[in-house]
Amino acid sequence: MCGTCGCNVTEGNKHLLEADGELQADGTLDILKNLLDKNDLTAAHNRQHFDQHQVLAINIMSSPGSGKTALLEATIKHLLSDYRIAVIEGDLETENDAERIRKLGVQAIQIETGTACHLDAHLIHNALHQLNLDELDIVFIENVGNLVCPASFDLGQHFNVTLLSTTEGHDKPEKYPVIFRAADLMLITKQDLLEVLGDFDPDYAINCLRRLANPAPVISVSAKTAKGIDEWSQWVIDKIYIQTELSQINVFKGNLDDGESSKILVG
Amino acid sequence: MHELAICQALIEQLDSIAVQHLKKKIVKVNLKVGPLSGVVPQLLVDAFSIAAKASCAEHAELEITTGDILVFCKHCNIESRGKINQLVCRECGDWQTELVSGDEMLLQRVELEERVELEEIAK
């Protein structure tokens, strides 16, 4: 991690924080800046840290109780022999979820958001200061259980995974389009309950996702029976290798942006 | 619910704009908030009045433009209007479209006080 905080403002991106446009005679000023500009800058900074350390960052979003922590427990058991994992947990209150992860011998940082309904890039930045990224391959970020707010905040992750549990109903992507549109992968969780429930149609859920113009793959999993956990884990492993290659390119590009290009040209 | 957090970030931006232009007050703020941004305009208006207290934009008018959802279909080579949960091509029904507009969350324009002073400078 960076040595000092506040490091998201660099010479390279400082201009983005400053207002654009010229003040007109009538007192108006054109800006055209994202409302969450500051969050996005910190998110980009977080992503840069992940890239520099070749760590894959996955943001897991869903409604409360759809099985995010159970999924992580099953995934950790599957991957821990070959990969170094840490988890950042977001909840309004308690360390309960972090403790469940720690029991598996994995470092977990609990962020208690208090009343805030989502994680933001600054909270992740603070949590990253507590992790040694050199000793990690994957950081899972378990966002606050909420199908609305987390979708608006970039954290610096490489991929978003949105969970839809069979107990929630198959039309959730239709009702909460913003968060499902942001998904790079949709996991249908509590797959073992499909037969018992009898009224959850996975194809309907997939169609809803496609109508959002989202080509994301869909995997059905059960943390309880471990069905689908190997397929989902393989998705994660594939992303590690893709990300390692992309990270090297991004870090190289970043170095070029920081003035390394002139050194290369001269040298 | 996250509208308050967004407004707090907006006020920070507005404060820095006011400082940069040596103005004390912002009288009008124009935002573009697309239907797919995940932000509810009315909640943003409510949150703005709370977040703006004691800031340079305390009594500023907040104007929000929402705009349309537009998607581009590669097969038909046309743009068509979509709905928040229906981003398919209106012509051929294909779902593999690209979003052209609708997810913006932008600070577009601000109006700063002290027009009188500007007029005086013009003289």
Short mmCIF file of C-alpha atoms in Angstrom, two decimals, chain A residues 35, chain B residues 7 10 29-33 44 48 62-66 105-109:
data_model
loop_
_atom_site.label_atom_id
_atom_site.label_comp_id
_atom_site.label_asym_id
_atom_site.label_seq_id
_atom_site.Cartn_x
_atom_site.Cartn_y
_atom_site.Cartn_z
CA LEU A 35 -20.91 13.65 -9.16
CA CYS B 7 -24.94 15.21 -2.24
CA LEU B 10 -21.41 17.32 -4.68
CA VAL B 29 -26.69 23.98 -9.73
CA ASN B 30 -27.58 21.92 -12.78
CA LEU B 31 -27.20 18.14 -12.72
CA LYS B 32 -27.78 15.42 -15.26
CA VAL B 33 -29.02 12.26 -13.59
CA LEU B 44 -31.41 13.97 -4.39
CA PHE B 48 -29.33 18.44 -1.17
CA LEU B 62 -31.04 22.53 -7.76
CA GLU B 63 -32.07 21.76 -11.32
CA ILE B 64 -32.01 18.12 -12.43
CA THR B 65 -32.24 16.93 -16.03
CA THR B 66 -32.95 13.22 -16.43
CA MET B 105 -24.56 11.29 -12.94
CA LEU B 106 -23.02 14.62 -13.87
CA LEU B 107 -22.52 18.07 -12.46
CA GLN B 108 -23.18 20.05 -15.65
CA ARG B 109 -23.27 23.71 -14.71
#
